[in-house]
Every structure is written in structure tokens, then in C-alpha cells.
Amino acid sequence: MIKSTYCDKKQQEFHSITDLNQLSEYKDDPNAFLWVDLHDPSKEELAKIGEEFTLHPLALEDASHEHQRPKIEEYDNFYFVVFYTVKLNTEKGVLEVREIDLFLNKNYLITVHEHPIDELKEIETRWTRNVQQLNWGMGILLYSFLDTIVDGYFPVVDALVDQTEDIEDGLYTRKGGLHEHDTALKLLSLRKQFLALRRIVTPQRDILNVLTNRDNPIFDEQINVYFRDIYDHISRLADTVDLYRDQLSSTMDANLTVASNELNKVMRTMTAASIILMVDSLIAGVYGMNFVNMPELKWEYGYFIVIALMLLLTLIMSLFFRKLRWI
Amino acid sequence: MIKSTYCDKKQQEFHSITDLNQLSEYKDDPNAFLWVDLHDPSKEELAKIGEEFTLHPLALEDASHEHQRPKIEEYDNFYFVVFYTVKLNTEKGVLEVREIDLFLNKNYLITVHEHPIDELKEIETRWTRNVQQLNWGMGILLYSFLDTIVDGYFPVVDALVDQTEDIEDGLYTRKGGLHEHDTALKLLSLRKQFLALRRIVTPQRDILNVLTNRDNPIFDEQINVYFRDIYDHISRLADTVDLYRDQLSSTMDANLTVASNELNKVMRTMTAASIILMVDSLIAGVYGMNFVNMPELKWEYGYFIVIALMLLLTLIMSLFFRKLRWI
Amino acid sequence: MIKSTYCDKKQQEFHSITDLNQLSEYKDDPNAFLWVDLHDPSKEELAKIGEEFTLHPLALEDASHEHQRPKIEEYDNFYFVVFYTVKLNTEKGVLEVREIDLFLNKNYLITVHEHPIDELKEIETRWTRNVQQLNWGMGILLYSFLDTIVDGYFPVVDALVDQTEDIEDGLYTRKGGLHEHDTALKLLSLRKQFLALRRIVTPQRDILNVLTNRDNPIFDEQINVYFRDIYDHISRLADTVDLYRDQLSSTMDANLTVASNELNKVMRTMTAASIILMVDSLIAGVYGMNFVNMPELKWEYGYFIVIALMLLLTLIMSLFFRKLRWI
Amino acid sequence: MIKSTYCDKKQQEFHSITDLNQLSEYKDDPNAFLWVDLHDPSKEELAKIGEEFTLHPLALEDASHEHQRPKIEEYDNFYFVVFYTVKLNTEKGVLEVREIDLFLNKNYLITVHEHPIDELKEIETRWTRNVQQLNWGMGILLYSFLDTIVDGYFPVVDALVDQTEDIEDGLYTRKGGLHEHDTALKLLSLRKQFLALRRIVTPQRDILNVLTNRDNPIFDEQINVYFRDIYDHISRLADTVDLYRDQLSSTMDANLTVASNELNKVMRTMTAASIILMVDSLIAGVYGMNFVNMPELKWEYGYFIVIALMLLLTLIMSLFFRKLRWI
Amino acid sequence: MIKSTYCDKKQQEFHSITDLNQLSEYKDDPNAFLWVDLHDPSKEELAKIGEEFTLHPLALEDASHEHQRPKIEEYDNFYFVVFYTVKLNTEKGVLEVREIDLFLNKNYLITVHEHPIDELKEIETRWTRNVQQLNWGMGILLYSFLDTIVDGYFPVVDALVDQTEDIEDGLYTRKGGLHEHDTALKLLSLRKQFLALRRIVTPQRDILNVLTNRDNPIFDEQINVYFRDIYDHISRLADTVDLYRDQLSSTMDANLTVASNELNKVMRTMTAASIILMVDSLIAGVYGMNFVNMPELKWEYGYFIVIALMLLLTLIMSLFFRKLRWI
């Protein structure tokens, strides 16, 4: 699906282009920007756009597949940027990572994406709300674009951080139980999601670094502080992700120690219970012996004394083991 | 809440400004500095100050939110610095990290913070005590400012270090018990606090690095050694934090080995006790058999001999296991 | 086995050279490329080729042994490149790594390899399909060459990733069992394969980096974006390999925790079963005592009451332990 | 305590200065060096020296406190160096780290330290023994100074290395026992000492790096090879410390595996013993049943046959478990 | 022991020098090289050589002690290189590391070593076999020298790799047993040897880097590719060492999991056996009770029924536990 928007710098207006043949008309107009959004384009659509804007076949090839990594590449007549949006599918507990490919130039921005991307609507709203920014050139549009996407990362990271904190709190509050297995697997899953996030966030920081530092003929210099702002946001994300990745390792270790400790507790309970019951059994066994001459057996209250003895020993040993905190 | 102070370089005096409209008057006076402190400012106050001093909207935006990371950014007409103070809430055992944002220039320093910051009063005292330093320009004021904040880190780090050492000493002194669970969680919590500290300290070191190295039109060159001094303090903090972060990992490992060893001890006790009691029970069981022809049963002292035998075996086995140090 | 192909730039045709003596004729023809493929060459063949093309003895020496590492070396009159193809032998679960050595120049490409390399056929097909590229010089041929090889890595990495994910999923789904041993060894084996891959992929990225960046008299400048494309593919591979190497460590930790938890479960079962059975045995033992005066023994239904008592206690304790989730 | 020495370059003689007022006389004499050693100076003494030699207040401030980190700082008229000596307090098993602060210049060396430092006497001896070196200027004195201190590190590192090797050997030689707890704690303590050493050694290497590389107006160029020599010594120390820090981690892991293995052994012993004893008990229990019709009970030698059976079973099972190496 | 060889460039001959006084004669002859090999020299011999060739006292000092680290140092009139040979003492399973110190110049090579070094003979053979290389100057001799030494590393690394692989294979093939203890210690020992190797290999790579890159007045430029060749070999060694160091950590983890799993198995066996035997014992105990009214006791075949019941229960429970794979 191709959707095309024409931004008139002078009039500061956005127009939707319905006839794609007009693209060639507008694309070289110095007083306008062109935004062409390709949602799950067919090979032919992509090829046609590529031809129209003389996009390099390698960049087109990259844009036609998912599973790239974030990157920025300079070609003769345009920049090619691969960026990612992130959503947390709370039902499946899975990160949903969606790629968006950007071809950009002083005069146009072409976006290619396979899946629908919610942020695009928001980006459009933001652009049309700040039409006076059009004078600053393509840079400010790209800023709005990337800023909106990066802002979408924070709730995802926050949700993962909350889950991590919950698990950690769980280690403190619960006593006993067999939660270590589940905790280990939840930690493993979280660690993987942080790793996956990091894999996106770190190279995107590099992209912003390129946009900030390079002497950039496309963007006015005053745009740099804006890109630096996004760079700063991504750095913060990267910091958080690294902090929690690191902390998750420690939490896994702590969980193992907790599991080991649980085992200690079980074994102490077992040891204490076994010893008590075996001592009582031994006494019963002794008086179950068939010796002819066992004086106690003939005592009037021998049986009751022995039962009392058993109870007493049980009590004493229970107190002893309780004092050791084994029971 | 806005609080404004006017420092007269020539007279070497500090004056409080009550009428905010005077700000515009003073802000360009080459013979004075202006310190404007905004405590939890409303959007309007921030916007007004921003307009008055022509602060860049992105910096203003950053200053209106918490949860930035330490950074220094150069704008056309000012530097924007994000710094942090740290307190240890001993009751909750939690680090309290508070952000303070600085806009600074040859002529003014604007500080923005959401929460009350105790260090500010101390900073003011320090300034008014050394009024002759005013001749050195804004640099020396910023030095006092940052130095006071960084000095506040040391008691926090020392407290965390003490807690770490206490836990480690605990590993050596206590014998037995089920402390491994608690120790693991305390170590986990400490590790997190060290990580959180590190996350602040390391980028703040970078800030000082920028202040020390860059050819800095705001500050006199003789100020560099002062910033280098703070840089040195922060480096020391960073070293300590890294040392203990590393050491905490080893302590966690050692704690796990201790837990594993505790289990060994429990199992040895159990094994020894089980074997002794089962041997005695077996003897009792043997003489509880109902064979017609069991000569021992008819012995006069058979019963007593068997009881003595049990006691003897118990003693021998106990000594044996004690020699193995299983009991 | 020597196989030699002559590419006529003008005619855009590929010719097979049967008479090796023609090599000297073609090798300096500016309108042609020569591709000489040596499959498991004898020392003499290699020496002869080396003499014909005046290859440096050190490079020849390297080409005559396997077990090099990926590298690119510039000599006076040629580049020497060591590259690797990778296959997954699914039967043995082993990575098969095969070395291919390239000598290349504006006019010729000499490939040396000990084992048959499937990709070579594909490379040849690709070349002959795009004969018009011949105008771009040797660079585009090398691009096709390396691109084909690197494309062959993706199915291998994907297979390893799938295996890793399967094992991880196994951790979540299975309950009980003694799979931890096998899982640990499978993880160990996977980790080794990722390490082995990394050992190849990372230096190959460096090779592409050299090909991309260096002012390269052999290749036209427009070829750079093609090498950058391969560089990008390899970077993606390296990222994936690193991600999963890291994740495998966590999975190993999680597996250990799972093993530890399994033990907890077994011990709880044992503790619960032992206590129940020992209590019942104790009761039986008590009524097996031979005291003269044991009133219960004479009760009409004493035996049945005791049996009922045992069953009742067994039930109560079973419910209790089930509530604790020990059974 | 202030101790002052005057080195006459021409006469190649060392003189002790008793009257501190002479300091101002000598300090600018181009034909002499002045060494002023301040042992635990009072604030006033330090201030006086500072005034005399116009030392920067920040450097003086640093010199008046311990707990700096090794560093070198260039001031207008002098270098400020913080260095450390290390001793191993074998009784407490604790590293004793002592700070020494140096102010140095072409004409003087001022040393400040809180605790007595044994190396100082040795340094003095070395100086007076090689008086002809005085012609080389301050550099050679500083070399002797630092070299003596760094030489003092080797016995400390060697002692720590020996302890580490001893513990490791202990892992190999001892069998059984409950040493894992102690071993873990000793390893933890050693690791901490290596970390502490590293914290000193690494920045001191940087100091030497500065002294070696920088175009240094104080020192003659031929001195560089001498500082490079100390740099080399420190690098060796740093290597050793890193090697053993790394190795200690593995040793801790191995110790945990040993502990885990010990547990395996105990549990096998227990399992084997339990099974044997329970089988025997079961047999005794069977013949303790009160059935009216139990033919074996009436056999003449029934009892002895059963006892023999028990012994036989015990023997067979013992051999079986021994074959499994469980006993 | 001093052994001296004189290489005549023109005649391309090697002559042994018996009279050490001739050294001064030959050492400045531009048409010759001098190789002086000092095996465990006395202080006097070293001093004499030092004087003859005006070697710097610091380099001489370094050469007179072992336990340096690999390094290259440039002095005014010579280079000082510390290099290491490595042997695996298979009996003790210990790496034998031997130091060789080189002083070298356009005209001479002086080697100092404490222990006999087998490679020296091989080096000499290689030199005399390729006398025509003498025209290339000292560089080619140094190349032969270092190349021979580095070639000696490969069998050592291969042997360590084989041992590592053997241990890993052992993890897969063996079932049960108590090998984890030994495996852990073997892994620990291997890890240490890899660490020790790495400690030598990495700085030696730096030496070759210096020899390759630096504009080197001693060596002809065409020698650079030769040093690059050795650099490449060492890089390969370093890669292998790093790969296996990393892999050993994972193997240690896997070994711990295997140990943990072994414990699981033992505990399951024990649990199953205990439950079966305790159930049987309970039945025996029940029928050992002395109730007056126990109908089963009077049954004709009560005893045999109960024995059959026990066998049946044992069978059922055995099958059940076997199905759980606990036995």
C-alpha cells in the first residue's frame, strides 16, 4: 500500500497525493517535501519507487527483507536508515520488534515497512501540528519521526523493569515453596528480552551519533541539538537495559542460592524428623525383643512408662531441633 | 519556588532579589553573577525563565522532567548540566537519588530541581564565606557547587562499603544456621545499589572530564585544577564502586559454596545418625524374631548383654563418625 | 585439480581454459580476467602457479596448509585473502569449516582449497548470469564470491539458533525427569559451535572492513557499497552469534537452577514419604512390644482400630504434605 | 616531623639541614637539590612548607588526607604524585597500604606521609651510595625512590601467589573433609587482596607511563629508560595480579564442584548403608511376625540360617556398592 | 657458557669464534654478523659482553634475571627483546616456560638464557641451510629465530587442546561415577596453563606488531611480510588460547550441572529404595503386633499371603519407579 504526502514549505500545508504519477513532478521541487509511505509493498511497487527516485539496488534489496539490523548508510543521493519500533505483547510475554526502513534526502522521505506501525499516525499528527517547522528542512521531520519511535521504547523498558523488580521482590517476600524453577525461567526470559532490546538500542544509538556528528549537508546545523536529544534518550535506554541485564545475572545467582537454601531446609527437616522417629522406633523395637528375662516387660505400668518416655524424648528432641531451627 | 541571588563582583557582596522583574536588569551586567534557583517550578515559571534567558526549548524540556542521566550539553549561549545528589535512606535501605539541572553561563547560574536538596544551603554558605573568589568568575562558583555535591557521595559509599564488609565478616564468623538465604538477598540488594551508584558516578566523571579538558571560554584556565580535583574525587568513588561490585560477585559465589557446605554438614549428620540408629534397630529386630530355637533369648542376662552391645556399638560408631567429623 | 576460466570483458563471455600454458598469455591481458581454481593442488601445481603469477612464497606457504585464520594481506602485486565456508553436519552435530584461499589482482583470481566447496559452482553460475557486470572489474566478481559464501552462513546460524531455542523451550515445558545432564551437554556443544563460528565471523568482518575502507587500487569506488553490504551481513551474523553465546550462558545457569530444583522436589517427596512410613512403622512397633500389661492388645477391635489409625494418620499427613506441595 | 636533606651537586655530598629557615636559602640554588620529608606533619607545618615552596592549596589539601588514589598532577611550578607502599601483615592476613605524597621539581622533592615508611631509609642509603648520579638531576633521584617502592611489591605479590597456589594444591591432595567452607573464605579473602593490589598497581602504571612518555622539562631524556624500567616492573605486577584474580574465580568454581561432589559421596554412602540395613531389618521384621503358621520359625536352625542369610546379603550388597564405588 | 658465531655476508659462511677477544674485531665489520650466545653466564661474563658492546646497564640487569615478561625495548644502539619458549612437561603436566633475552643490532645478535634451549640448535641449522639469506641483513636471521620459537608453541597448544577435548568428551560418554571431582581439578589445571600461555602469547604478539609496523632502520622493508607472518601465527595461537579459555569456563559449569544431576540420580535411587523397603517393613511390623484378635495371624496361609503381598508390592513399586526412571 502506497500512501504519499506532499508538504508545501511556503504554504506550510500538507497535501495527500492520490496520483502516484505526480511523484516525479514533486520530488525535485525545492519548495516541498515528499513523504512516501510503503506498507508491505509488492516487489513491483518497490521497484517502481526505486526507479523513480533512483535508489541503489542494494538499499532496495535491504528494504525488501526484514531482519536487518539498525544501520545508517550514505549513498550518493540519499541516506538509507533502518530503524525499529518495539512493542510488548503482554499476552505472550514477547517483544514485538518491527522494522521500518527509511530513504531520505533533502526533498523526500520514503518509508518502507512490512507490518502496520502505530507510531506513523502519531508522527503525521505531530508534523501537521507543527507546520511552521517545515522551514527547518527535512531534519526536523526526521527528528519528529525518530523521536516518536524512541519515545515508544520507554513504556516497554519500564514494563520489563517492573517485571524484573517484581521477581526480585518475590525472592525477598516468599518463604519456602518451589518457585525457584519458575523464577529461573522467568529471569531467563526477561534476560533474553533485555538482550533483544539491547541488540536494537545500541546500534540505534550509533545511528543518532552519526546524525549528530557528521557534517551533514541535508540537515541544518541547528537540528543537531535535536538529534543529540534523541541520542540522549537512547543512551538512557541503553543504560537501563545494561543495568538490568547485569542485575538479572545476580538475581539468577541469588535464586540459585535460595534454591540451595531451600534444600538445606528440607534436609534439616528430614534429618530431624528421621532421628526423632528412629529413636522412638528403636525403643519400641527394644521392647519388642523376645528375651525371657526382660524385667520391664512385667512391670505393671511398663508400657505406659515407655510410651511416656517416647513422648518425652520426642519433645526434648523436637525442642532441640527447633532451637537449631531445623524444624 | 523561585529564589534569586545577585552577586556583585566589585563589592563582593551577595544580594537577594525579591522582584523577579529585576532579573533582566542584572542578567547582562558584566560585574555581577545571577543565581536563580527553581524548586519544583510550575510550567509557567520555567517557561518565563526560559524566555528571559533565551534557553533552548529542548534543554527546558529536559529540565522539566526527572529521570535524565548525568550529562553536559553545550548550547549556543549556555551549558546545560544534569547532576545528581545521593542520600542513603537507612530506614528503607534504599538509595535516594535526586536530580539537579544547571543552566550556566558567564553571567548566570540557573538551578532546577524537583525535590528539596540539602546541599544547596551548604553551597550558599560556602559561597558567601569565600566572596573574594568572585573575581575568578563563574568557574569557582561551579566548582564549589559540584564539589559540595560530590563530597556528599562519600558517606553514602562508605555506608554501603561497611554493609558489604559486615556481610563478608558474617560469612567468616557464623557457623551453621540458615543465613545464606538472607545473605544472598542482602548481597543482591547491595549489588543493585552499587550498580545504581555507578550509573550516576561514571557519566558524572565524564562531565568533569569535559569541564577539565575543553578550552572553555566561560572559565579561567586556573580553574582547571579545581575541576581536576573533583574529577579525581569522582574517579576514586568510581574505583571503590567497581571494586565492591566485583567483590560482591565473589561474595555471592562464596555464599553459595557456604550454603552447599552447610548441606554437606547436614547430610553427614543425617547419614551418621541414620546408620547408628538403624544398626541398633536391626539388633532389636533380630531379637524380636519369633524363632523357637534362639539360644540367646533364654540366657539369664541376654537382654542386658544386648542393651550393652547396642550402647557399645553406638559409642564406637559415634566415635568413628566424630573422627570423620560427620557429627 | 586445476580448473581455469577466462572472462573476456569485451565479449562478456566466459571461456574454459584447457591448456594451462595459455595462462601466461591471458594473465596480463587488460581486457580479461582469469580465474584459476586449485582443488587440493599438489605441491608442484602450487609452485608452478606461484611462479607463473610471481606469488610471494609466504602466501603460497599459507595457502598450502589449512588451519589459518581469516585474514587479508596486501602484497606488492596481489592481495591474499583467507576465507571460510561453513556447513552444519546435522548427523554428527558438528560444524564443518572449510578454508578457501584467494590470491587476487586486477587481472586474476586464484582460489585454493583442500576440500570440494559447494559454493563455487553457485558462484560460477552467478557470474555467468550477470556477465554485464564484468565491466566493473574484479571487484564485482569478488563481491559475488564473498556474498555467496556469506549467504551460506545464515542457514547454519539459523539452525544453531533453532536448536538453542528448542532447548530453552524444553526447560519451560518438561516437568521432572533427568534431562539436565543432557541439556547441559547440548548447551555446551552449542556454545562451542557458536564460539567456533564467532572465531571465523569476527575476523571476516575485519576483512570486509578493509575491503570497504581502504583506498583500493584494484576495485572501482562504486564497488564499496557492495562490500559494505557483505560487511553488514557479517555484522548481523556476529550480532546473532554474540546474542546467543551470551544467552547460552544464562540458559546453562537456568538449567543448573532447574537441576537444583528437581533435587528439592525429590528430597521433599522422600522426606514426606519417609515421615509417613516411619510414623506408621512406629505405631506397629509400639504394638509389637511385649509388655504384659498393654490394655489395647486385649481389646476386641484393637487391631482394627490401630490399622484405621494408621490409615487416618497416613491420610492426614499426605494431605498436609500435599498442601505444602511436597508430594 | 620534618627532616630535611641538602644534596650538593658539585661536591656530590648530602647534608642534613637542621635549621628549617635555611630551606628558603637552598631551594632555588641550581647546584643543589632539597629533600624535605614530612612525617605526619601538623597542619601548621604543612602550611608553612606550602607557603615556602608556593605549593597549590589543592595539592596541599590532598597531601593532608590519606585515601587518595595513585595519581600524578602537573601544576605550574611542580608535579604532585601520590604513590603507595604495600606490606603484608601476615598475622592478620591483611594488606597494609600506605600513602606517600610527593611534590617535586627540578630543585626539590617534598615527601609527605602519615605513617612511618620503611622504604625511605633504604632510599636514602641508595642515594648516598650513588652520589655521582646527582649530575643527572632530579630524575635519577625520583627513579631510585619509585624503584625502591615498587621493588617492595614483589615479595607481597609472591606471598599472595604462594597462598593461592597452596589452596589450589589443597584442592588436589585432600580427600573428603569439610574444607570447602574455609577454602571458599580464604579464596574470597585472597581475591579481595588481589583486587586491592590491582587498585593501586594499575593507576601507578599510568603514573609511570606519564613519566616515561611526556616531554618532561624536569628530567633529562636519558632518564626515560629508567622510568620505562619501573613501568615494566609494574606491568609485570599487574599481569600477575590479573592472572591470579582470574584464576581465583576458576578455583572458586572448582571448589564449589568439589563441595558438590563431596555431597554426592556422602549421599551414596548413606544410600548404600540405608539399603543394606533396611534389607536386614526387613528380614528380621518378617520373622518377627506373629503368624501361627510360619514353618521356618520351628526349624531347628532357622534362626542361624536367617542370621547367615543376613550376613550373606550384607556381604553381597556391600560388594555391589563397593563395585559402584558408593562405599 | 659463551658460544660465538661469525657470519660472513660476502662469503656466505658461518665461522665459530673461539677466541673471545676477536669479538671486538668483528663486531663493527659491516660485512659480517656476530651471534653471541650466552648460556647461564656468570655476572662477569655478562658484564664483559655488556662493556664490549656498550649495552645499557638496565637491559643487562633485565637479562641477568628470569621472570621478565615478553617485551621489546629500543635503546640508542640496540633493541632489547625478551621472548619465551614453551614446552609441555607431560610427566608433571606442567608448562615449562623458558626465557631468552636478545640484544640485537644491524651487526650482532646476543642471546642470553639461563636454561638450555633446544630451539637454538634448530635455529642454527636453519641459518646455515639458507646462507644466501644473509644478504637480507639481520632481519631475516631474527625472523628465522622467532619463527622457530613460535613454531614450537603449536604442539604445546595442540596438546592442551587435545586434553580439553578429551575431558569434554568424557562428560558425554561416561555415565555415573564420581569423576566430577577429578574433572574439575583437571579443568582448573588446564585453565591455568591456558592462562599462563596467554600471558606469554599476547605480549609477544605486541612485540611482533612493533617489528612489523615500526619504521625500522635495522631491517629491510621486505622483511616486514616475514614478521607479519609470525604475527599471524601468534594471533592464531592467541585465538585458540582465548577460545579454549572461554570454553573451559563453560565446561566447568557443565561439569557442575553434571555433578548436580548425579546427585539427583542418587537421591532418586535412595528415595525409591527407601520407600519400597519401608513399605515392606511396615507390613512386617503390622503383623508383628501382639493384638489378641488379629484374624490374619491364624489363617493357614496368612504368612505366605503376606510374603506374596510384599513381593507384589515390591514389584509394583519397582515398576512404578522404573517408569519414573528413578531406579
CSV table of N, CA and C in Angstrom, one decimal, chain E residues 35-97:
chain,number,residue,atom,x,y,z
E,35,TRP,N,76.9,-13.6,16.1
E,35,TRP,CA,75.9,-14.1,17.1
E,35,TRP,C,76.7,-14.6,18.3
E,36,VAL,N,76.4,-14.0,19.4
E,36,VAL,CA,77.0,-14.4,20.7
E,36,VAL,C,75.9,-15.0,21.5
E,37,ASP,N,76.0,-16.3,21.9
E,37,ASP,CA,75.0,-17.0,22.7
E,37,ASP,C,75.6,-17.2,24.1
E,38,LEU,N,74.9,-16.6,25.1
E,38,LEU,CA,75.4,-16.8,26.5
E,38,LEU,C,74.4,-17.7,27.2
E,39,HIS,N,74.9,-18.9,27.6
E,39,HIS,CA,74.1,-19.8,28.3
E,39,HIS,C,74.5,-19.8,29.8
E,40,ASP,N,73.5,-19.3,30.6
E,40,ASP,CA,73.7,-19.2,32.0
E,40,ASP,C,75.0,-18.5,32.3
E,41,PRO,N,75.2,-17.3,31.9
E,41,PRO,CA,76.5,-16.6,32.0
E,41,PRO,C,76.7,-16.2,33.4
E,42,SER,N,78.0,-16.1,33.8
E,42,SER,CA,78.3,-15.5,35.1
E,42,SER,C,78.2,-14.0,35.0
E,43,LYS,N,78.1,-13.4,36.2
E,43,LYS,CA,78.0,-11.9,36.2
E,43,LYS,C,79.1,-11.3,35.5
E,44,GLU,N,80.3,-11.9,35.6
E,44,GLU,CA,81.5,-11.3,35.0
E,44,GLU,C,81.4,-11.4,33.4
E,45,GLU,N,81.0,-12.5,33.0
E,45,GLU,CA,80.8,-12.7,31.5
E,45,GLU,C,79.8,-11.7,31.0
E,46,LEU,N,78.7,-11.6,31.6
E,46,LEU,CA,77.7,-10.6,31.2
E,46,LEU,C,78.2,-9.2,31.2
E,47,ALA,N,78.9,-8.9,32.2
E,47,ALA,CA,79.5,-7.5,32.3
E,47,ALA,C,80.4,-7.3,31.2
E,48,LYS,N,81.2,-8.3,30.9
E,48,LYS,CA,82.3,-8.1,29.9
E,48,LYS,C,81.6,-7.9,28.5
E,49,ILE,N,80.6,-8.7,28.2
E,49,ILE,CA,79.9,-8.6,27.0
E,49,ILE,C,79.2,-7.2,26.9
E,50,GLY,N,78.6,-6.8,28.0
E,50,GLY,CA,78.0,-5.5,28.1
E,50,GLY,C,78.9,-4.4,27.8
E,51,GLU,N,80.1,-4.5,28.3
E,51,GLU,CA,81.1,-3.5,28.1
E,51,GLU,C,81.6,-3.4,26.6
E,52,GLU,N,81.8,-4.6,26.1
E,52,GLU,CA,82.3,-4.8,24.7
E,52,GLU,C,81.3,-4.2,23.8
E,53,PHE,N,80.0,-4.4,24.0
E,53,PHE,CA,79.0,-3.9,23.0
E,53,PHE,C,78.3,-2.7,23.5
E,54,THR,N,78.8,-2.1,24.6
E,54,THR,CA,78.2,-0.9,25.2
E,54,THR,C,76.7,-1.1,25.4
E,55,LEU,N,76.3,-2.2,26.1
E,55,LEU,CA,74.9,-2.4,26.3
E,55,LEU,C,74.5,-1.6,27.6
E,56,HIS,N,73.2,-1.1,27.6
E,56,HIS,CA,72.8,-0.3,28.7
E,56,HIS,C,72.6,-1.1,29.9
E,57,PRO,N,73.1,-0.6,31.1
E,57,PRO,CA,73.1,-1.4,32.3
E,57,PRO,C,71.7,-1.9,32.7
E,58,LEU,N,70.6,-1.1,32.4
E,58,LEU,CA,69.2,-1.6,32.7
E,58,LEU,C,68.9,-2.9,31.9
E,59,ALA,N,69.3,-2.9,30.6
E,59,ALA,CA,69.0,-4.1,29.8
E,59,ALA,C,69.8,-5.2,30.3
E,60,LEU,N,71.0,-5.0,30.6
E,60,LEU,CA,71.9,-6.1,31.2
E,60,LEU,C,71.3,-6.6,32.5
E,61,GLU,N,70.8,-5.7,33.3
E,61,GLU,CA,70.2,-6.1,34.6
E,61,GLU,C,69.0,-7.0,34.3
E,62,ASP,N,68.1,-6.6,33.3
E,62,ASP,CA,67.0,-7.4,33.0
E,62,ASP,C,67.4,-8.8,32.5
E,63,ALA,N,68.5,-8.8,31.7
E,63,ALA,CA,68.9,-10.1,31.1
E,63,ALA,C,69.5,-11.0,32.1
E,64,SER,N,69.9,-10.5,33.3
E,64,SER,CA,70.5,-11.3,34.3
E,64,SER,C,69.5,-12.0,35.2
E,65,HIS,N,68.2,-11.6,35.1
E,65,HIS,CA,67.2,-12.2,35.9
E,65,HIS,C,66.2,-12.9,35.0
E,66,GLU,N,65.6,-14.0,35.5
E,66,GLU,CA,64.5,-14.6,34.8
E,66,GLU,C,63.2,-13.8,35.2
E,67,HIS,N,62.1,-14.3,34.8
E,67,HIS,CA,60.8,-13.8,35.3
E,67,HIS,C,60.5,-12.4,34.8
E,68,GLN,N,61.1,-12.1,33.6
E,68,GLN,CA,60.6,-10.9,33.0
E,68,GLN,C,59.3,-11.2,32.3
E,69,ARG,N,58.7,-10.3,31.6
E,69,ARG,CA,57.6,-10.6,30.6
E,69,ARG,C,58.1,-10.2,29.2
E,70,PRO,N,57.5,-10.8,28.2
E,70,PRO,CA,57.9,-10.6,26.8
E,70,PRO,C,57.8,-9.1,26.6
E,71,LYS,N,58.8,-8.5,26.0
E,71,LYS,CA,58.8,-7.1,25.7
E,71,LYS,C,59.9,-6.8,24.6
E,72,ILE,N,59.7,-5.6,24.0
E,72,ILE,CA,60.8,-5.1,23.1
E,72,ILE,C,61.0,-3.7,23.6
E,73,GLU,N,62.3,-3.4,23.7
E,73,GLU,CA,62.7,-2.0,24.1
E,73,GLU,C,63.7,-1.5,23.2
E,74,GLU,N,63.6,-0.3,22.8
E,74,GLU,CA,64.5,0.4,21.9
E,74,GLU,C,65.5,1.1,22.7
E,75,TYR,N,66.8,0.9,22.6
E,75,TYR,CA,67.8,1.7,23.2
E,75,TYR,C,68.5,2.4,22.1
E,76,ASP,N,69.5,3.3,22.5
E,76,ASP,CA,70.1,4.1,21.5
E,76,ASP,C,70.8,3.2,20.4
E,77,ASN,N,71.5,2.2,20.8
E,77,ASN,CA,72.3,1.5,19.9
E,77,ASN,C,71.9,0.0,19.6
E,78,PHE,N,70.8,-0.4,20.3
E,78,PHE,CA,70.3,-1.7,20.0
E,78,PHE,C,68.9,-1.9,20.5
E,79,TYR,N,68.3,-3.0,20.1
E,79,TYR,CA,67.0,-3.4,20.6
E,79,TYR,C,67.2,-4.5,21.6
E,80,PHE,N,66.3,-4.4,22.7
E,80,PHE,CA,66.4,-5.5,23.7
E,80,PHE,C,65.0,-6.2,23.6
E,81,VAL,N,65.1,-7.5,23.4
E,81,VAL,CA,63.8,-8.3,23.2
E,81,VAL,C,63.8,-9.4,24.2
E,82,VAL,N,62.7,-9.6,25.0
E,82,VAL,CA,62.6,-10.7,25.8
E,82,VAL,C,61.5,-11.7,25.2
E,83,PHE,N,61.9,-12.9,25.0
E,83,PHE,CA,61.0,-13.8,24.3
E,83,PHE,C,61.0,-15.1,25.1
E,84,TYR,N,60.0,-16.0,24.8
E,84,TYR,CA,59.8,-17.2,25.6
E,84,TYR,C,59.7,-18.4,24.7
E,85,THR,N,60.3,-19.5,25.2
E,85,THR,CA,60.0,-20.8,24.5
E,85,THR,C,59.1,-21.6,25.5
E,86,VAL,N,58.3,-22.5,25.0
E,86,VAL,CA,57.3,-23.2,25.8
E,86,VAL,C,57.4,-24.7,25.5
E,87,LYS,N,57.5,-25.5,26.6
E,87,LYS,CA,57.4,-26.9,26.4
E,87,LYS,C,56.4,-27.5,27.4
E,88,LEU,N,55.8,-28.6,27.0
E,88,LEU,CA,54.9,-29.2,27.9
E,88,LEU,C,55.6,-30.4,28.6
E,89,ASN,N,55.8,-30.3,29.9
E,89,ASN,CA,56.3,-31.5,30.6
E,89,ASN,C,55.2,-32.4,30.9
E,90,THR,N,55.1,-33.4,30.0
E,90,THR,CA,53.9,-34.3,30.0
E,90,THR,C,53.9,-35.1,31.3
E,91,GLU,N,55.0,-35.4,31.9
E,91,GLU,CA,55.0,-36.2,33.1
E,91,GLU,C,54.3,-35.4,34.3
E,92,LYS,N,54.7,-34.2,34.5
E,92,LYS,CA,54.2,-33.4,35.6
E,92,LYS,C,52.9,-32.7,35.1
E,93,GLY,N,52.7,-32.7,33.8
E,93,GLY,CA,51.5,-31.9,33.3
E,93,GLY,C,51.7,-30.4,33.6
E,94,VAL,N,52.9,-30.0,33.4
E,94,VAL,CA,53.2,-28.6,33.7
E,94,VAL,C,53.8,-27.9,32.5
E,95,LEU,N,53.5,-26.6,32.3
E,95,LEU,CA,54.1,-25.9,31.2
E,95,LEU,C,55.5,-25.5,31.7
E,96,GLU,N,56.5,-25.7,30.8
E,96,GLU,CA,57.8,-25.2,31.1
E,96,GLU,C,58.1,-24.0,30.2
E,97,VAL,N,58.3,-22.9,30.9
E,97,VAL,CA,58.4,-21.6,30.1
E,97,VAL,C,59.9,-21.2,30.3
